[in-house]
Amino acid sequence: MKSAARIDRDFALLFTVMLTIAAANTALQSVLPALGRSLKVADSAVAAAFSVSALLWVIAAPFWAKRSDRHGRRAMILLGLGGLCVSLGVCGVFLVAGINGWISGTAAFVCFILGRLIYGSLGSAAPPAVQALVAGNTTRAERTKALTLLGSAFGLGTILGPTLAPFLRLGSIGGIKLELAGPAFVFALFGLIVFVAVRQLLPNDRVPQADTHGAASAYPSIGGQSSGASITAATEPHSEHVRYTDRRIRGWMIAGLVSGHGQAMTGQAIGFLVIDRLRLAPDEALQPTGIVLMIGAGAALLVQWGIIPNLNLRPRRMMLAGLVLAAAGCALTGIATSLYTLACAYALASVGFGFTRPAFTAGASLAVGHAAQGSVAGKVTSINGAAFVLGPSIGVGLYQVQHSLPYLVAGAAMMALFGYAWVKLREPR
């Protein structure tokens, strides 16, 4: 019988694993626009670096979730953490090579993308294994609460990553300039510390429990807070298979896909907007970018953790209210000209998306019976992840045409989706 202290220690360690994965990814994402500008590479290359990583995450996450059920959870957690550390180390080395002029900026970014492929393919191994390990050490009554608390680590990571990134800019070591590559090295070191802690402290479980399983988690990205769908997928059986086009959930799937793309488009372009609107040099942009992203992530989490639970809103009303707020916030972000107005406008957009993401999740869940909950939750998670595959590249592509365009297009798309949702979505029973 495990002691309560042992269980608490293991849970704290697993919470730290999830927090590290999310914080490391969003920290790197927040500094990359400035890095790209300093290396004089196209803005579209910056977006591509995260799009290919998100694509591999979406493809690999279900594979690792199934493998976690057949092999030990600890091994999969170590694989995910190892992939994170190697990826950050590779990215950092080639960014330093570009910063110091040893290779061209374009070559540095091509190699950087290769490093991101490691993260996308291996980093997704850890979250489902962490979920399954927590599920195996809790009773059925405790399981959902424990997994919800665990999922909050991803949300906290989206705040901590951009918040810490400006403080992790390093100087020179032995005449080698590290500068904006600092966050990659610091988080690689922290990830290595967590890796060693897991290896030393977490029990080796070669035979996982048959009644618990992990589920694929959505790609940890700026604005990509946990929706809770992976928790449902990890706690419910897949006894009824539901298609994306099933008439019960089709409208919710469309709403989630469109609103998710709007969130991904605007989140990826915000770093470039801060640089250009405030007329900053790339190395001066980290702090204001971090402020905007931190306030936006905090606003979204305030909605999901504070407002929604207390107001007990129904999914359709949440979706409609969120779309209006997101549309207004996107439009205002597109025309903002100061740090204050950028932060406020982006926070308003984040509040809107903070409503739409759980609305889409809850609406799809309530539209089907208990037997289909696991299947629908898997669909929701894949939709959340898919939005961050093409969304960043679309947003930055529009940004290169005109700086306000991704925000105005996203705002218009949210209003068009509002009309669709008003007609097609109905409150589930």
Coordinates of C-alpha atoms in Angstrom, one line a residue, residues 130-416:
V130 CA 1.2 10.9 -17.0
Q131 CA -2.6 10.7 -17.2
A132 CA -2.6 7.0 -17.0
L133 CA -0.2 6.9 -14.0
V134 CA -2.4 9.3 -12.1
A135 CA -5.5 7.4 -13.0
G136 CA -3.9 4.2 -11.8
N137 CA -3.1 5.6 -8.4
T138 CA -6.6 7.2 -7.7
T139 CA -10.0 5.7 -7.1
R140 CA -12.7 6.3 -9.6
A141 CA -14.3 8.9 -7.4
E142 CA -11.0 10.8 -7.2
R143 CA -9.9 10.3 -10.8
T144 CA -11.6 13.1 -12.6
K145 CA -10.6 15.7 -10.0
A146 CA -7.0 14.5 -10.0
L147 CA -6.8 14.6 -13.8
T148 CA -8.4 18.0 -13.9
L149 CA -5.8 19.4 -11.5
L150 CA -3.1 17.7 -13.6
G151 CA -4.5 19.3 -16.8
S152 CA -4.3 22.7 -15.2
A153 CA -0.5 22.3 -15.4
F154 CA -0.8 22.9 -19.2
G155 CA -2.7 26.1 -18.6
L156 CA -0.2 27.3 -16.1
G157 CA 2.6 26.5 -18.5
T158 CA 1.1 28.7 -21.1
I159 CA 1.4 31.6 -18.7
L160 CA 4.8 30.8 -17.2
G161 CA 6.5 30.2 -20.5
P162 CA 6.0 33.7 -22.0
T163 CA 6.4 35.3 -18.5
L164 CA 9.8 33.7 -17.8
A165 CA 11.2 34.0 -21.4
P166 CA 12.2 37.7 -21.2
F167 CA 14.3 36.9 -18.1
L168 CA 16.1 34.0 -19.7
R169 CA 17.9 36.0 -22.3
L170 CA 21.6 35.2 -21.8
G171 CA 24.8 37.1 -22.6
S172 CA 28.0 35.7 -23.8
I173 CA 30.0 32.7 -22.6
G174 CA 33.6 32.4 -23.7
G175 CA 33.0 34.9 -26.5
I176 CA 30.0 33.0 -27.8
K177 CA 26.8 35.0 -27.9
L178 CA 23.7 33.2 -26.6
E179 CA 21.2 36.1 -26.3
L180 CA 17.8 35.1 -27.6
A181 CA 18.6 31.4 -27.6
G182 CA 18.8 31.5 -23.8
P183 CA 15.2 30.2 -23.1
A184 CA 15.9 27.1 -25.2
F185 CA 19.0 26.2 -23.1
V186 CA 17.5 27.1 -19.8
F187 CA 14.4 25.0 -20.3
A188 CA 16.5 22.2 -21.7
L189 CA 18.5 22.2 -18.5
F190 CA 15.3 22.3 -16.4
G191 CA 13.8 19.5 -18.4
L192 CA 16.9 17.5 -17.8
I193 CA 16.6 18.0 -14.0
V194 CA 13.0 16.8 -14.2
F195 CA 14.1 13.9 -16.3
V196 CA 16.6 12.8 -13.7
A197 CA 14.0 13.3 -10.9
V198 CA 11.5 11.1 -12.7
R199 CA 14.1 8.4 -13.3
Q200 CA 15.2 8.4 -9.7
L201 CA 12.0 9.0 -7.8
L202 CA 9.1 7.5 -9.9
P203 CA 8.5 3.8 -9.5
N204 CA 9.1 1.6 -12.6
D205 CA 5.8 0.2 -13.7
R206 CA 6.3 -2.4 -16.3
V207 CA 2.8 -3.8 -16.1
P208 CA 0.2 -1.0 -16.3
Q209 CA -3.2 -1.5 -14.8
A210 CA -5.8 -2.8 -17.2
D211 CA -8.6 -0.5 -16.2
T212 CA -6.7 2.8 -16.7
H213 CA -5.4 4.3 -19.9
G214 CA -4.0 7.6 -21.2
A215 CA -5.3 9.8 -23.9
A216 CA -3.7 12.1 -26.5
S217 CA -3.4 15.7 -25.3
A218 CA -3.8 18.7 -27.5
Y219 CA -0.6 20.5 -28.6
P220 CA 0.6 22.9 -25.9
S221 CA 0.7 26.3 -27.6
I222 CA 0.0 29.9 -26.8
G223 CA -3.7 30.2 -26.4
G224 CA -4.1 26.4 -26.4
Q225 CA -5.3 25.9 -22.9
S226 CA -6.6 22.5 -21.9
S227 CA -10.3 22.0 -22.6
G228 CA -10.7 18.9 -20.5
A229 CA -11.5 16.6 -23.5
S230 CA -8.3 14.5 -22.9
I231 CA -9.5 13.9 -19.3
T232 CA -12.8 12.5 -20.6
A233 CA -11.0 10.4 -23.2
A234 CA -8.8 9.0 -20.4
T235 CA -11.6 8.1 -18.1
E236 CA -14.4 6.9 -20.5
P237 CA -14.5 3.7 -22.5
H238 CA -14.8 3.9 -26.3
S239 CA -17.8 1.6 -26.6
E240 CA -19.6 3.7 -29.3
H241 CA -17.6 5.0 -32.2
V242 CA -18.8 8.5 -33.4
R243 CA -17.7 10.1 -36.7
Y244 CA -16.8 13.7 -37.1
T245 CA -19.8 14.1 -39.5
D246 CA -22.3 12.6 -37.0
R247 CA -25.2 15.0 -37.1
R248 CA -25.2 15.2 -33.3
I249 CA -21.8 16.7 -33.1
R250 CA -21.1 18.1 -36.6
G251 CA -22.0 21.7 -35.8
W252 CA -19.9 21.6 -32.6
M253 CA -16.9 20.2 -34.6
I254 CA -17.2 23.0 -37.2
A255 CA -17.5 25.6 -34.4
G256 CA -14.4 24.2 -32.7
L257 CA -12.3 24.0 -35.8
V258 CA -13.1 27.5 -37.0
S259 CA -12.7 29.2 -33.6
G260 CA -9.5 27.2 -33.0
H261 CA -8.0 28.4 -36.2
G262 CA -8.9 32.0 -35.3
Q263 CA -7.2 31.6 -32.0
A264 CA -4.1 30.0 -33.5
M265 CA -3.8 32.7 -36.3
T266 CA -3.9 35.6 -33.9
G267 CA -1.7 34.0 -31.2
Q268 CA 1.1 33.2 -33.6
A269 CA 1.2 36.7 -35.3
I270 CA 1.1 38.7 -32.0
G271 CA 4.8 38.6 -31.5
F272 CA 5.4 40.2 -34.9
L273 CA 2.7 42.7 -34.3
V274 CA 4.3 43.8 -31.1
I275 CA 7.6 44.3 -32.8
D276 CA 6.2 46.3 -35.8
R277 CA 3.5 48.3 -34.0
L278 CA 5.8 49.4 -31.2
R279 CA 8.8 49.8 -33.7
L280 CA 11.1 47.7 -31.5
A281 CA 14.4 46.1 -32.3
P282 CA 14.1 42.3 -32.1
D283 CA 16.2 42.1 -28.9
E284 CA 13.9 44.7 -27.2
A285 CA 10.7 42.9 -28.0
L286 CA 10.9 40.0 -25.5
Q287 CA 9.4 41.9 -22.5
P288 CA 6.5 43.6 -24.2
T289 CA 5.7 40.4 -26.1
G290 CA 5.8 38.4 -22.9
I291 CA 3.4 41.0 -21.2
V292 CA 0.9 40.7 -24.0
L293 CA 1.0 36.9 -24.1
M294 CA 0.9 36.6 -20.3
I295 CA -2.2 38.8 -20.0
G296 CA -3.9 37.0 -22.8
A297 CA -3.3 33.6 -21.3
G298 CA -4.3 34.8 -17.8
A299 CA -7.5 36.2 -19.2
A300 CA -8.4 32.9 -20.9
L301 CA -7.7 30.9 -17.7
L302 CA -9.7 33.3 -15.6
V303 CA -12.7 32.6 -17.8
Q304 CA -12.2 28.8 -17.8
W305 CA -11.3 28.5 -14.1
G306 CA -13.4 31.3 -12.6
I307 CA -16.2 32.7 -14.7
I308 CA -17.6 29.6 -16.4
P309 CA -17.8 27.4 -13.2
N310 CA -19.5 30.2 -11.2
L311 CA -22.0 31.3 -13.9
N312 CA -22.9 27.7 -14.9
L313 CA -23.4 28.8 -18.6
R314 CA -24.8 26.4 -21.2
P315 CA -22.6 25.5 -24.2
R316 CA -24.6 27.4 -26.9
R317 CA -24.7 30.6 -24.8
M318 CA -21.0 30.3 -24.1
M319 CA -20.2 29.8 -27.7
L320 CA -22.3 32.8 -28.9
A321 CA -20.9 35.1 -26.2
G322 CA -17.4 34.0 -26.8
L323 CA -17.6 34.5 -30.5
V324 CA -18.8 38.1 -30.1
L325 CA -16.0 38.9 -27.6
A326 CA -13.4 37.2 -29.7
A327 CA -14.5 39.1 -32.8
A328 CA -14.3 42.4 -31.0
G329 CA -11.0 41.6 -29.4
C330 CA -9.4 40.5 -32.7
A331 CA -10.6 43.6 -34.5
L332 CA -9.3 45.9 -31.8
T333 CA -6.0 44.1 -31.7
G334 CA -5.6 44.7 -35.4
I335 CA -5.9 48.4 -35.0
A336 CA -4.1 48.8 -31.6
T337 CA -1.0 51.0 -31.7
S338 CA 0.4 51.0 -28.1
L339 CA 1.4 48.3 -25.6
Y340 CA -1.5 49.1 -23.4
T341 CA -4.1 48.8 -26.2
L342 CA -2.5 45.7 -27.6
A343 CA -2.5 44.0 -24.2
C344 CA -6.1 45.0 -23.5
A345 CA -7.4 44.1 -27.0
Y346 CA -5.6 40.7 -27.0
A347 CA -6.9 40.0 -23.5
L348 CA -10.5 40.6 -24.8
A349 CA -9.9 38.2 -27.7
S350 CA -8.5 35.7 -25.3
V351 CA -11.5 36.0 -23.1
G352 CA -13.7 35.2 -26.1
F353 CA -11.7 32.2 -27.0
G354 CA -11.7 31.2 -23.4
F355 CA -15.4 30.8 -23.7
T356 CA -15.5 29.1 -27.2
R357 CA -13.0 26.3 -26.4
P358 CA -14.9 24.8 -23.4
A359 CA -18.3 25.5 -25.1
F360 CA -17.2 23.4 -28.1
T361 CA -16.0 20.6 -25.7
A362 CA -19.1 20.6 -23.5
G363 CA -21.5 21.0 -26.4
A364 CA -20.1 17.9 -28.2
S365 CA -20.0 15.9 -25.0
L366 CA -23.6 16.7 -24.0
A367 CA -24.8 15.9 -27.5
V368 CA -24.2 12.2 -27.2
G369 CA -24.8 9.5 -24.6
H370 CA -22.4 8.0 -22.1
A371 CA -21.2 5.2 -24.4
A372 CA -19.9 7.7 -26.9
Q373 CA -18.0 10.0 -24.5
G374 CA -14.6 8.5 -25.1
S375 CA -14.9 8.7 -28.8
V376 CA -16.2 12.3 -28.9
A377 CA -13.5 13.4 -26.5
G378 CA -10.9 12.0 -28.8
K379 CA -12.4 13.9 -31.7
V380 CA -12.4 17.1 -29.6
T381 CA -8.8 16.7 -28.7
S382 CA -7.8 16.1 -32.4
I383 CA -9.7 19.2 -33.5
N384 CA -8.0 21.3 -30.8
G385 CA -4.6 20.1 -32.0
A386 CA -5.4 20.4 -35.7
A387 CA -6.1 24.1 -35.3
F388 CA -2.5 24.7 -34.5
V389 CA -1.2 22.9 -37.6
L390 CA -2.3 25.3 -40.3
G391 CA -3.6 28.2 -38.1
P392 CA -0.1 29.7 -37.3
S393 CA 1.0 29.6 -41.0
I394 CA -2.3 31.1 -42.2
G395 CA -2.0 33.9 -39.6
V396 CA 1.6 34.8 -40.4
G397 CA 0.9 34.5 -44.2
L398 CA -1.9 37.1 -43.8
Y399 CA 0.4 39.2 -41.6
Q400 CA 3.0 39.4 -44.4
V401 CA 0.3 40.8 -46.7
Q402 CA -0.9 43.4 -44.2
H403 CA -0.2 43.6 -40.5
S404 CA -3.9 44.0 -39.4
L405 CA -5.2 41.3 -41.8
P406 CA -5.0 38.1 -39.6
Y407 CA -6.9 39.9 -36.9
L408 CA -9.5 41.4 -39.2
V409 CA -10.0 38.1 -41.0
A410 CA -10.2 36.2 -37.7
G411 CA -12.8 38.8 -36.4
A412 CA -14.8 38.4 -39.5
A413 CA -14.6 34.6 -39.3
M414 CA -15.9 34.7 -35.7
M415 CA -18.9 36.8 -36.7
A416 CA -19.6 34.5 -39.6

